Amino acid sequence: MRQIILLVLVLSSIDFCFGQTPEIDRLFERGEVKEVKQRLKNNQFSPNNKLLIKANYFNFTKQLNEGFKTLAKLDTLDLTTDQKAYYFNILGDLYDRNTNYDLAVNHLQRAQELFLKTGHELRYNEINLDLFYILLEGDFIGERTNYLDLYAKTARKLNNSNQLANLQIELAFNSLDTLDNSAFLNYFDKAFYYNSLDKNPLTYGMLNAYKALFYIDVEFNKDSANAYLQKSLKIYEDLNLPNKSLLIYINFSEVERIQGNYKASINYLKQANNYRNLSYDYDLTAFNYELLAQDYKALGQYDSAYYYLDASMKYRDSLNIEKQNIALTRFETERKEKQNLILRQKNERQQNLIYASLSGFVVVVFVSFLVYKNIKRKQLIAEQSTEIQFQKNQQLLKEQELKSVDAMLKGQDKERKRIASDLHDQVGGNLASINAYFSVLKDQISDQSQRDVFNTTYNLLSQTYKDIRALAHKNNGGISAEKSLVRSLNELKQTISQLHNIQVNLSVFNSEIQLPSYIEVSLFRIIQELSTNTIKHAEATQLDINLNVYESSVNIIIEDNGKGFEPEQLKTSGMGLSSIQKRVEELGGTFDIDAKLGRGSTFIINVNYD
């Protein structure tokens, strides 16, 4: 198991991605992809450079299908030599990540040739290390150049601190073949020294992660391993690299698993789930669920073990579908590349024919070409005007739709508050008065049998008054057009904690992402209903609400430490779970329950949105 985790972290942490300018190259090298994304939004690049940087962003964040699609939009005949070098570099990296190693080697070697032509020796040498890692896989058929020696020689020649630090990392891992572990630590001391000169945060995070793995897999030391993992986690979270943070939590769980602390291991694995992106992180999600299944099995909780094993298999199926989609996109990229090559050869033949046989008509051809370009320019302007008008109309319709939704939400909120006010002020007031009169009459009844009937009636009346007050408060609270989902959840948390003596923990990930109004209202009502069920039925002392927001999906996990229940009650019980499931399905989402008598309940909600 430890070797598997080591391999996953090593292959997932080495991201030598590059852009189209030295400044963008440096941002990718340092893992500062948030800044890259912001500069793409500012649109400060030429069309071809923007597509290349965008493709490299998808490559860095493991969105392989989007990376291939973006490269397919480029016309390679229109690229400069420098741009072609980056094109083949990124394409080779995508093939490498998709385990198409022969194609990866072919394109990376073409990129190396072009980088040498343009004097980019630093980029050329980074590819030497990429090729070294590919050959480690053992599936490559062809000449096996010692790329690590080439990388070492060139790195020393260039005296590049970051490349020298990465060289020490590889020398350290090679030294593990000997019985002397001190060599490994000496190489890492040198790597930390070179990184102190370069101050690359991504490399520094990798160094701490690898050092932690040494104390997990080679010389087990829990305190040292956790200390280096904490350093690496802080760096990856500062860089906003969720994939790498997820892997750090998996290694935290491995430290506990080695010592047999399966509950602590499960806690770390569930924290790791907060960092996955359900749009494309199928492999990491499946791997995480496999580990959860193993830990629950070790604890003898076979129902939970089966649940996570089944979930893992579902994500494996999704991963296979994603690979099929990537294969289709890759085929389109290759087909376009071949078409461009054929077109280039055809153009060259036609050009030679024109020069040989139509030299006397150069002036006529030139004039005709100017006329043609003028016509095409006018046609393009007309098409662009039509497209701009269409986009304006679409934006107007969207704004009107949003206004309608906001108006509807405000109306619903106003009506709920009116009803709540009527219940509290009129019906509640009348019941309070009746209750007071009954209290007076209670002391005037002497007959014991009549007193018993009166006491029963009095108690029912008091309970009805309390129920109406609670209903009024519930309808008068919640989310509205003026409140955000996070703010409403904080108010719900305070209300539950104050009125029901339950500790409520609220965790929100990516709270800055704005959800559509109808999604926020529906999700709040769902969370409110599940919290009410916990209060009424679970006998819990702690309630955990986890809200994880992504650019196109929302994940909610609600857990309590109550008495639990059998999930079959969803079909037979009136706990409100059926109505909650119906609400989630109306949003196009999924609603999963992990519960068992005696060990609390977990509710998992996933909703995708545009």
Coordinates of C-alpha atoms in Angstrom, one line a residue:
M1 CA 0.0 0.0 0.0
R2 CA 2.8 2.5 0.9
Q3 CA 4.5 1.8 -2.4
I4 CA 1.3 2.6 -4.3
I5 CA 0.9 5.9 -2.4
L6 CA 4.5 6.8 -3.1
L7 CA 4.1 6.1 -6.8
V8 CA 0.9 8.2 -7.0
L9 CA 2.4 11.2 -5.3
V10 CA 5.6 11.0 -7.3
L11 CA 3.9 10.8 -10.7
S12 CA 1.2 13.4 -9.7
S13 CA 3.6 16.0 -8.2
I14 CA 6.1 16.5 -11.1
D15 CA 4.5 19.1 -13.3
F16 CA 7.0 20.7 -15.6
C17 CA 4.5 22.6 -17.6
F18 CA 5.3 25.7 -19.7
G19 CA 3.6 28.6 -21.4
Q20 CA 4.5 30.8 -24.3
T21 CA 6.6 33.5 -22.5
P22 CA 9.4 33.2 -19.9
E23 CA 7.1 34.9 -17.4
I24 CA 4.3 32.4 -18.0
D25 CA 6.8 29.5 -18.0
R26 CA 8.0 30.7 -14.5
L27 CA 4.4 30.8 -13.2
F28 CA 3.7 27.2 -14.3
E29 CA 7.1 26.1 -12.9
R30 CA 6.2 27.6 -9.5
G31 CA 2.7 26.2 -9.5
E32 CA 1.1 29.6 -9.6
V33 CA -1.8 28.6 -11.8
K34 CA -4.2 31.0 -10.2
E35 CA -2.2 33.9 -11.7
V36 CA -2.1 32.2 -15.1
K37 CA -5.9 31.8 -15.0
Q38 CA -6.3 35.5 -14.1
R39 CA -4.0 36.6 -17.0
L40 CA -6.0 34.5 -19.4
K41 CA -9.1 36.3 -18.3
N42 CA -7.4 39.6 -18.9
N43 CA -6.9 38.6 -22.5
Q44 CA -3.4 39.9 -22.9
F45 CA -2.1 37.3 -25.4
S46 CA -2.3 36.7 -29.1
P47 CA -5.0 34.0 -30.1
N48 CA -2.4 31.3 -30.7
N49 CA -0.5 32.0 -27.5
K50 CA -3.7 32.1 -25.5
L51 CA -4.8 28.7 -26.8
L52 CA -1.3 27.3 -26.0
I53 CA -1.4 28.6 -22.4
K54 CA -5.0 27.5 -22.0
A55 CA -4.1 24.0 -23.2
N56 CA -1.1 23.9 -20.8
Y57 CA -3.4 25.0 -17.9
F58 CA -5.7 22.1 -18.6
N59 CA -2.6 19.8 -18.7
F60 CA -1.4 21.1 -15.4
T61 CA -4.8 20.6 -13.7
K62 CA -5.2 17.1 -15.2
Q63 CA -8.2 18.0 -17.5
L64 CA -6.8 16.0 -20.3
N65 CA -9.9 16.0 -22.6
E66 CA -10.1 19.8 -22.5
G67 CA -6.3 20.0 -23.2
F68 CA -6.6 17.9 -26.3
K69 CA -9.7 19.8 -27.5
T70 CA -7.9 23.2 -27.0
L71 CA -4.9 22.0 -29.0
A72 CA -7.2 20.8 -31.8
K73 CA -8.3 24.4 -32.3
L74 CA -4.8 25.5 -33.3
D75 CA -3.8 25.6 -37.0
T76 CA -0.2 24.3 -36.8
L77 CA 0.5 25.9 -40.2
D78 CA -0.1 29.3 -38.6
L79 CA 2.4 28.7 -35.7
T80 CA 5.9 30.1 -35.4
T81 CA 8.8 27.8 -34.7
D82 CA 8.7 28.8 -31.0
Q83 CA 5.0 28.2 -30.8
K84 CA 5.3 24.8 -32.5
A85 CA 7.9 23.8 -29.9
Y86 CA 5.4 24.5 -27.1
Y87 CA 2.6 22.8 -29.1
F88 CA 4.5 19.5 -29.3
N89 CA 5.7 19.9 -25.6
I90 CA 2.2 20.2 -24.3
L91 CA 0.9 17.5 -26.6
G92 CA 3.6 15.1 -25.5
D93 CA 2.8 15.9 -21.8
L94 CA -0.9 15.1 -22.4
Y95 CA -0.1 11.8 -24.1
D96 CA 2.2 11.0 -21.1
R97 CA -0.5 11.7 -18.6
N98 CA -2.9 9.6 -20.7
T99 CA -0.3 6.7 -20.6
N100 CA 0.3 6.8 -24.4
Y101 CA 4.0 6.7 -23.9
D102 CA 5.2 6.0 -27.4
L103 CA 3.3 9.0 -28.7
A104 CA 4.5 11.1 -25.8
V105 CA 8.2 10.3 -26.5
N106 CA 7.7 11.1 -30.2
H107 CA 6.2 14.5 -29.7
L108 CA 8.5 15.5 -26.8
Q109 CA 11.6 14.7 -29.0
R110 CA 10.1 16.9 -31.7
A111 CA 9.7 19.7 -29.2
Q112 CA 13.3 19.3 -28.1
E113 CA 14.5 19.8 -31.6
L114 CA 12.5 23.0 -32.0
F115 CA 13.6 24.3 -28.6
L116 CA 17.2 23.9 -29.6
K117 CA 16.6 25.7 -32.8
T118 CA 15.1 28.7 -31.0
G119 CA 17.8 28.7 -28.2
H120 CA 15.5 27.5 -25.4
E121 CA 18.0 25.2 -23.8
L122 CA 16.3 25.4 -20.4
R123 CA 13.0 24.1 -21.9
Y124 CA 15.0 21.4 -23.9
N125 CA 16.5 20.1 -20.6
E126 CA 13.2 19.9 -18.8
I127 CA 12.0 17.5 -21.5
N128 CA 15.1 15.3 -20.7
L129 CA 13.7 14.8 -17.3
D130 CA 10.2 14.1 -18.7
L131 CA 11.6 11.5 -21.0
F132 CA 13.5 9.9 -18.1
Y133 CA 10.2 9.4 -16.2
I134 CA 8.5 7.9 -19.2
L135 CA 11.2 5.3 -19.6
L136 CA 10.7 4.4 -15.9
E137 CA 7.3 3.1 -16.8
G138 CA 8.9 0.2 -18.7
D139 CA 6.4 0.1 -21.6
F140 CA 8.3 2.2 -24.1
I141 CA 9.6 0.4 -27.1
G142 CA 12.6 2.1 -28.7
E143 CA 16.1 3.5 -28.0
R144 CA 16.7 4.0 -24.3
T145 CA 18.9 7.1 -24.1
N146 CA 20.2 7.9 -20.6
Y147 CA 18.1 11.0 -20.2
L148 CA 18.9 11.5 -16.5
D149 CA 22.6 11.8 -17.4
L150 CA 21.8 14.4 -20.1
Y151 CA 19.6 16.3 -17.7
A152 CA 22.3 16.3 -15.1
K153 CA 25.0 17.5 -17.5
T154 CA 22.8 20.3 -19.0
A155 CA 21.5 21.4 -15.5
R156 CA 25.1 21.8 -14.3
K157 CA 26.0 23.7 -17.5
L158 CA 23.1 26.1 -17.1
N159 CA 23.6 26.3 -13.3
N160 CA 19.8 26.5 -12.9
S161 CA 18.9 26.1 -9.2
N162 CA 15.5 24.6 -9.8
Q163 CA 16.8 21.9 -12.2
L164 CA 19.7 21.2 -9.9
A165 CA 17.2 20.7 -7.0
N166 CA 15.1 18.3 -9.1
L167 CA 18.3 16.4 -10.1
Q168 CA 19.1 15.9 -6.4
I169 CA 15.7 14.4 -5.9
E170 CA 16.2 11.8 -8.6
L171 CA 19.7 11.0 -7.3
A172 CA 18.2 10.5 -3.8
F173 CA 15.6 8.0 -5.0
N174 CA 18.3 6.1 -7.0
S175 CA 20.3 5.9 -3.8
L176 CA 17.6 3.9 -2.1
D177 CA 18.8 0.8 -3.9
T178 CA 21.7 0.7 -1.5
L179 CA 21.5 -0.2 2.2
D180 CA 22.8 3.2 3.3
N181 CA 19.8 5.6 3.8
S182 CA 22.1 8.5 4.8
A183 CA 22.9 9.1 1.1
F184 CA 19.2 9.8 0.5
L185 CA 19.1 12.4 3.2
N186 CA 22.3 14.0 2.0
Y187 CA 20.9 14.4 -1.5
F188 CA 17.8 16.0 0.0
D189 CA 19.9 18.4 2.0
K190 CA 21.4 19.5 -1.3
A191 CA 18.0 19.8 -2.9
F192 CA 16.7 22.0 -0.1
Y193 CA 19.8 24.2 -0.5
Y194 CA 19.3 24.7 -4.3
N195 CA 15.6 25.4 -3.6
S196 CA 16.6 28.1 -1.1
L197 CA 18.5 29.8 -3.9
D198 CA 15.5 29.6 -6.4
K199 CA 12.7 29.9 -3.8
N200 CA 10.3 27.8 -5.9
P201 CA 7.2 27.1 -3.8
L202 CA 6.1 24.1 -5.9
T203 CA 9.5 22.4 -5.7
Y204 CA 9.6 23.2 -1.9
G205 CA 6.3 21.5 -1.5
M206 CA 7.5 18.4 -3.4
L207 CA 10.7 18.2 -1.3
N208 CA 8.7 18.2 1.9
A209 CA 6.2 15.6 0.5
Y210 CA 9.1 13.3 -0.6
K211 CA 10.9 13.7 2.7
A212 CA 7.6 12.7 4.5
L213 CA 7.4 9.6 2.3
F214 CA 10.9 8.6 3.4
Y215 CA 9.7 8.6 7.0
I216 CA 6.6 6.7 6.1
D217 CA 8.0 4.0 3.7
V218 CA 11.7 3.7 4.5
E219 CA 12.3 4.7 8.1
F220 CA 8.9 5.0 9.8
N221 CA 8.7 8.1 12.1
K222 CA 5.2 9.4 12.7
D223 CA 6.3 12.8 14.0
S224 CA 8.7 13.5 11.2
A225 CA 6.3 12.3 8.6
N226 CA 3.5 14.5 9.9
A227 CA 5.7 17.5 10.2
Y228 CA 6.9 17.4 6.6
L229 CA 3.3 16.6 5.4
Q230 CA 2.0 19.7 7.2
K231 CA 4.6 21.9 5.5
S232 CA 3.8 20.5 2.1
L233 CA 0.0 20.8 2.7
K234 CA 0.3 24.5 3.6
I235 CA 2.2 25.2 0.4
Y236 CA -0.2 23.4 -1.8
E237 CA -3.2 25.1 -0.2
D238 CA -1.5 28.5 -0.6
L239 CA -1.0 27.7 -4.3
N240 CA -4.6 26.4 -4.6
L241 CA -3.5 23.0 -5.9
P242 CA -6.4 20.7 -4.6
N243 CA -5.1 17.5 -6.3
K244 CA -1.8 17.8 -4.4
S245 CA -3.5 18.7 -1.1
L246 CA -5.8 15.6 -1.6
L247 CA -2.7 13.3 -1.9
I248 CA -1.2 14.8 1.3
Y249 CA -4.3 13.9 3.2
I250 CA -4.1 10.4 1.8
N251 CA -0.6 10.1 3.1
F252 CA -1.7 11.4 6.5
S253 CA -4.2 8.5 6.5
E254 CA -1.4 6.1 5.6
V255 CA 0.6 7.2 8.7
E256 CA -2.4 6.3 10.9
R257 CA -3.1 3.1 8.9
I258 CA 0.4 1.8 9.5
Q259 CA -0.2 2.0 13.3
G260 CA -3.7 0.4 13.0
N261 CA -5.5 3.7 13.8
Y262 CA -8.2 3.1 11.2
K263 CA -10.7 5.6 12.6
A264 CA -8.1 8.4 12.3
S265 CA -7.2 7.2 8.8
I266 CA -10.9 7.4 7.8
N267 CA -11.1 11.0 9.1
Y268 CA -8.2 12.1 6.9
L269 CA -9.6 10.3 3.9
K270 CA -13.0 12.1 4.3
Q271 CA -11.1 15.4 4.6
A272 CA -9.3 14.5 1.3
N273 CA -12.8 14.4 -0.4
N274 CA -13.1 18.2 0.1
Y275 CA -10.2 18.7 -2.4
R276 CA -11.5 16.6 -5.3
N277 CA -13.2 18.0 -8.4
L278 CA -16.0 15.7 -9.3
S279 CA -16.0 16.9 -12.9
Y280 CA -12.7 15.0 -13.7
D281 CA -11.0 13.6 -10.6
Y282 CA -12.4 10.1 -11.1
D283 CA -9.1 8.3 -10.5
L284 CA -8.3 10.0 -7.2
T285 CA -11.9 9.7 -6.0
A286 CA -11.9 6.0 -6.8
F287 CA -8.6 5.5 -5.1
N288 CA -9.7 7.4 -2.0
Y289 CA -12.9 5.3 -1.8
E290 CA -10.9 2.1 -2.1
L291 CA -8.9 3.1 0.9
L292 CA -12.0 4.0 2.9
A293 CA -13.4 0.5 2.0
Q294 CA -10.3 -1.1 3.3
D295 CA -10.3 0.9 6.6
Y296 CA -14.0 0.1 7.3
K297 CA -13.3 -3.5 6.5
A298 CA -10.5 -3.5 9.1
L299 CA -12.9 -2.0 11.6
G300 CA -15.5 -4.8 10.8
Q301 CA -18.0 -2.2 9.5
Y302 CA -18.7 -4.2 6.4
D303 CA -21.8 -2.2 5.3
S304 CA -19.7 0.9 5.0
A305 CA -16.9 -1.0 3.4
Y306 CA -19.3 -2.3 0.8
Y307 CA -20.7 1.2 0.2
Y308 CA -17.4 2.8 -0.5
L309 CA -16.2 -0.2 -2.6
D310 CA -19.3 0.2 -4.7
A311 CA -18.7 3.9 -5.0
S312 CA -15.1 3.3 -6.0
M313 CA -16.2 0.9 -8.8
K314 CA -18.6 3.6 -10.1
Y315 CA -15.9 6.1 -10.4
R316 CA -13.6 3.6 -12.1
D317 CA -16.4 3.2 -14.7
S318 CA -16.5 7.0 -15.0
L319 CA -12.7 7.0 -15.5
N320 CA -13.0 4.4 -18.3
I321 CA -15.7 6.6 -20.0
E322 CA -13.4 9.6 -19.7
K323 CA -10.5 7.7 -21.2
Q324 CA -12.7 6.8 -24.2
N325 CA -13.7 10.5 -24.6
I326 CA -10.0 11.4 -24.4
A327 CA -9.2 8.8 -27.1
L328 CA -11.8 10.3 -29.4
T329 CA -10.6 13.9 -28.8
R330 CA -7.0 12.7 -29.3
F331 CA -7.9 11.1 -32.6
E332 CA -9.4 14.4 -33.8
T333 CA -6.2 16.2 -32.8
E334 CA -4.0 13.7 -34.7
R335 CA -6.3 13.8 -37.7
K336 CA -6.2 17.6 -37.9
E337 CA -2.4 17.5 -37.6
K338 CA -2.2 15.1 -40.5
Q339 CA -4.6 17.2 -42.5
N340 CA -2.4 20.3 -41.9
L341 CA 0.6 18.3 -43.1
I342 CA -1.2 17.3 -46.3
L343 CA -2.4 20.8 -46.8
R344 CA 1.1 22.2 -46.4
Q345 CA 2.5 19.7 -49.0
K346 CA -0.4 20.5 -51.4
N347 CA 0.2 24.3 -51.0
E348 CA 3.9 23.9 -51.7
R349 CA 3.1 22.0 -54.9
Q350 CA 0.6 24.5 -56.0
Q351 CA 3.0 27.3 -55.2
N352 CA 5.7 25.8 -57.3
L353 CA 3.3 25.3 -60.2
I354 CA 2.2 28.9 -60.0
Y355 CA 5.8 30.2 -59.9
A356 CA 6.7 28.1 -62.9
S357 CA 3.8 28.6 -65.3
L358 CA 1.9 31.8 -64.3
S359 CA 4.7 34.3 -63.6
G360 CA 3.3 36.6 -66.3
F361 CA 0.1 37.0 -64.4
V362 CA 1.5 38.1 -61.1
V363 CA -0.2 41.6 -61.3
V364 CA -3.6 40.1 -62.2
V365 CA -3.4 37.5 -59.4
F366 CA -2.3 40.2 -56.9
V367 CA -5.3 42.4 -57.8
S368 CA -7.7 39.5 -57.7
F369 CA -6.3 38.6 -54.3
L370 CA -6.9 42.1 -52.9
V371 CA -10.5 42.0 -54.2
Y372 CA -11.0 38.6 -52.6
K373 CA -9.6 39.7 -49.3
N374 CA -11.8 42.8 -49.3
I375 CA -14.9 40.7 -49.9
K376 CA -13.9 38.3 -47.2
R377 CA -13.2 41.1 -44.8
K378 CA -16.7 42.6 -45.4
Q379 CA -18.3 39.2 -45.1
L380 CA -16.4 38.6 -41.8
I381 CA -17.5 42.0 -40.4
A382 CA -21.1 41.2 -41.3
E383 CA -20.9 37.8 -39.6
Q384 CA -19.3 39.3 -36.5
S385 CA -22.0 42.0 -36.3
T386 CA -24.7 39.4 -36.5
E387 CA -22.9 37.3 -33.8
I388 CA -22.5 40.3 -31.5
Q389 CA -26.2 41.2 -31.8
F390 CA -27.1 37.6 -31.1
Q391 CA -25.0 37.5 -28.0
K392 CA -26.5 40.8 -26.8
N393 CA -30.0 39.3 -27.2
Q394 CA -29.0 36.2 -25.4
Q395 CA -27.5 38.3 -22.5
L396 CA -30.7 40.3 -22.3
L397 CA -32.9 37.2 -22.1
K398 CA -30.6 35.7 -19.4
E399 CA -30.8 39.0 -17.4
Q400 CA -34.6 39.0 -17.7
E401 CA -34.8 35.4 -16.6
L402 CA -32.6 36.1 -13.6
K403 CA -34.7 39.1 -12.7
S404 CA -37.8 36.8 -12.9
V405 CA -36.2 34.2 -10.6
D406 CA -35.2 36.9 -8.1
A407 CA -38.7 38.4 -8.1
M408 CA -40.2 35.0 -7.5
L409 CA -37.8 34.3 -4.6
K410 CA -38.5 37.7 -3.1
G411 CA -42.3 37.0 -3.4
Q412 CA -42.0 33.6 -1.8
D413 CA -39.9 35.0 1.0
K414 CA -42.4 37.8 1.6
E415 CA -45.3 35.4 1.6
R416 CA -43.6 33.0 4.1
K417 CA -42.9 35.9 6.4
R418 CA -46.5 37.1 6.2
I419 CA -47.8 33.7 7.1
A420 CA -45.3 33.4 9.9
S421 CA -46.3 36.8 11.2
D422 CA -50.0 35.9 11.1
L423 CA -49.3 32.6 12.9
H424 CA -47.2 34.3 15.6
D425 CA -49.3 37.4 16.2
Q426 CA -52.9 36.3 15.6
V427 CA -53.2 32.5 16.1
G428 CA -50.3 32.4 18.5
G429 CA -51.7 35.4 20.5
N430 CA -55.2 33.9 20.7
L431 CA -53.8 30.5 21.9
A432 CA -51.7 32.3 24.5
S433 CA -54.9 34.1 25.8
I434 CA -56.8 30.8 25.8
N435 CA -53.9 29.2 27.6
A436 CA -54.0 31.9 30.3
Y437 CA -57.8 31.5 30.8
F438 CA -57.4 27.7 31.1
S439 CA -54.7 28.2 33.7
V440 CA -57.2 30.2 35.8
L441 CA -60.0 27.7 35.3
K442 CA -57.7 24.9 36.3
D443 CA -57.6 26.0 39.9
Q444 CA -61.4 26.2 40.1
I445 CA -62.2 22.6 39.2
S446 CA -62.5 20.4 42.3
D447 CA -63.7 17.1 40.8
Q448 CA -60.7 14.8 40.2
S449 CA -62.0 13.1 37.1
Q450 CA -62.8 16.5 35.5
R451 CA -59.4 17.8 36.6
D452 CA -57.7 14.9 34.8
V453 CA -59.6 15.6 31.6
F454 CA -58.9 19.3 32.0
N455 CA -55.1 18.7 32.5
T456 CA -54.9 16.6 29.3
T457 CA -56.7 19.4 27.4
Y458 CA -54.5 22.0 28.9
N459 CA -51.3 20.1 28.0
L460 CA -52.5 19.6 24.4
L461 CA -53.3 23.3 24.1
S462 CA -49.8 24.2 25.5
Q463 CA -48.1 21.9 23.0
T464 CA -50.1 23.3 20.1
Y465 CA -49.0 26.8 21.1
K466 CA -45.4 25.7 21.1
D467 CA -45.7 24.0 17.7
I468 CA -47.3 27.1 16.1
R469 CA -44.5 29.3 17.5
A470 CA -41.8 26.9 16.2
L471 CA -43.6 26.8 12.8
A472 CA -43.7 30.6 12.7
H473 CA -40.0 30.9 13.4
K474 CA -39.1 28.3 10.8
N475 CA -41.0 30.0 8.1
N476 CA -39.7 33.4 9.1
G477 CA -36.1 32.3 8.8
G478 CA -33.9 30.9 6.0
I479 CA -32.5 32.2 2.8
S480 CA -33.8 35.1 0.8
A481 CA -32.8 37.1 -2.2
E482 CA -30.8 39.4 0.1
K483 CA -29.0 36.6 1.9
S484 CA -26.3 34.3 0.6
L485 CA -26.4 30.6 1.3
V486 CA -23.4 30.7 3.6
R487 CA -24.9 33.5 5.7
S488 CA -28.2 31.7 6.0
L489 CA -26.4 28.5 7.0
N490 CA -24.5 30.4 9.7
E491 CA -27.8 31.7 11.1
L492 CA -29.2 28.1 11.0
K493 CA -26.1 26.9 12.9
Q494 CA -26.6 29.5 15.6
T495 CA -30.3 28.8 15.9
I496 CA -29.8 25.1 16.3
S497 CA -26.9 25.5 18.8
Q498 CA -28.9 27.9 21.0
L499 CA -32.3 26.2 21.0
H500 CA -31.4 22.5 21.0
N501 CA -28.1 22.1 22.8
I502 CA -26.4 20.5 19.8
Q503 CA -22.8 21.4 18.7
V504 CA -23.0 22.4 15.0
N505 CA -19.8 22.5 12.9
L506 CA -20.1 24.3 9.5
S507 CA -17.3 23.9 6.9
V508 CA -17.5 25.8 3.6
F509 CA -15.0 25.3 0.7
N510 CA -14.8 27.9 -2.1
S511 CA -17.4 30.2 -0.5
E512 CA -16.5 33.0 -3.0
I513 CA -18.2 31.0 -5.9
Q514 CA -21.7 32.4 -6.5
L515 CA -24.4 29.8 -7.1
P516 CA -27.6 30.4 -9.0
S517 CA -30.4 31.8 -6.8
Y518 CA -32.7 28.8 -7.2
I519 CA -29.9 26.4 -6.4
E520 CA -29.1 28.3 -3.1
V521 CA -32.8 28.3 -2.0
S522 CA -33.3 24.6 -2.7
L523 CA -30.0 23.6 -1.1
F524 CA -30.8 25.6 2.0
R525 CA -34.3 24.0 2.4
I526 CA -32.7 20.6 2.0
I527 CA -30.0 21.2 4.6
Q528 CA -32.7 22.8 6.9
E529 CA -34.9 19.7 6.6
L530 CA -32.1 17.3 7.2
S531 CA -31.0 19.3 10.3
T532 CA -34.6 19.2 11.6
N533 CA -34.7 15.4 11.2
T534 CA -31.5 15.2 13.2
I535 CA -33.0 17.3 16.0
K536 CA -36.3 15.4 16.1
H537 CA -35.1 11.8 15.6
A538 CA -31.3 11.3 15.9
E539 CA -30.8 12.2 19.6
A540 CA -27.4 13.6 18.5
T541 CA -25.0 15.9 20.3
Q542 CA -23.0 16.9 17.3
L543 CA -24.0 17.9 13.7
D544 CA -21.4 18.5 11.0
I545 CA -22.4 20.3 7.8
N546 CA -19.8 20.4 4.9
L547 CA -20.5 22.5 1.9
N548 CA -18.0 22.2 -1.0
V549 CA -18.7 24.5 -4.0
Y550 CA -16.9 24.1 -7.4
E551 CA -17.2 25.9 -10.7
S552 CA -19.9 23.5 -12.0
S553 CA -20.9 21.3 -9.1
V554 CA -21.8 21.4 -5.4
N555 CA -21.1 18.6 -2.8
I556 CA -22.9 18.6 0.6
I557 CA -22.0 16.1 3.4
I558 CA -24.1 16.1 6.6
E559 CA -23.1 13.9 9.5
D560 CA -24.4 13.4 13.0
N561 CA -23.3 11.2 16.0
G562 CA -26.9 10.2 16.8
K563 CA -28.5 6.8 17.2
G564 CA -28.7 6.2 13.4
F565 CA -31.3 4.3 11.5
E566 CA -31.8 1.7 8.7
P567 CA -31.8 3.3 5.2
E568 CA -34.8 1.1 4.3
Q569 CA -36.8 3.6 6.3
L570 CA -36.6 5.9 3.3
K571 CA -39.3 3.8 1.6
T572 CA -41.5 3.2 4.7
S573 CA -40.9 6.0 7.2
G574 CA -42.3 9.5 7.1
M575 CA -39.0 11.1 8.2
G576 CA -39.1 13.4 5.2
L577 CA -36.2 11.7 3.4
S578 CA -38.4 10.8 0.4
S579 CA -39.3 14.5 -0.1
I580 CA -35.7 15.5 0.3
Q581 CA -34.7 12.9 -2.3
K582 CA -37.4 14.3 -4.7
R583 CA -36.0 17.8 -4.2
V584 CA -32.5 16.7 -5.0
E585 CA -33.7 14.8 -8.1
E586 CA -35.5 17.9 -9.3
L587 CA -32.1 19.7 -9.2
G588 CA -30.7 16.9 -11.3
G589 CA -28.5 15.7 -8.4
T590 CA -27.9 12.5 -6.4
F591 CA -28.8 11.8 -2.7
D592 CA -26.9 9.0 -0.9
I593 CA -27.3 7.8 2.7
D594 CA -24.7 6.0 4.8
A595 CA -26.5 5.1 8.1
K596 CA -26.7 2.2 10.6
L597 CA -28.4 1.8 14.0
G598 CA -26.0 2.8 16.7
R599 CA -23.4 4.7 14.8
G600 CA -24.9 7.9 13.4
S601 CA -25.9 8.9 9.9
T602 CA -24.2 10.5 6.9
F603 CA -26.1 12.2 4.0
I604 CA -24.2 13.0 0.8
I605 CA -25.7 15.3 -1.9
N606 CA -24.1 16.0 -5.3
V607 CA -25.6 18.6 -7.7
N608 CA -24.2 19.8 -11.0
Y609 CA -25.1 23.2 -12.5
D610 CA -24.2 25.4 -15.4

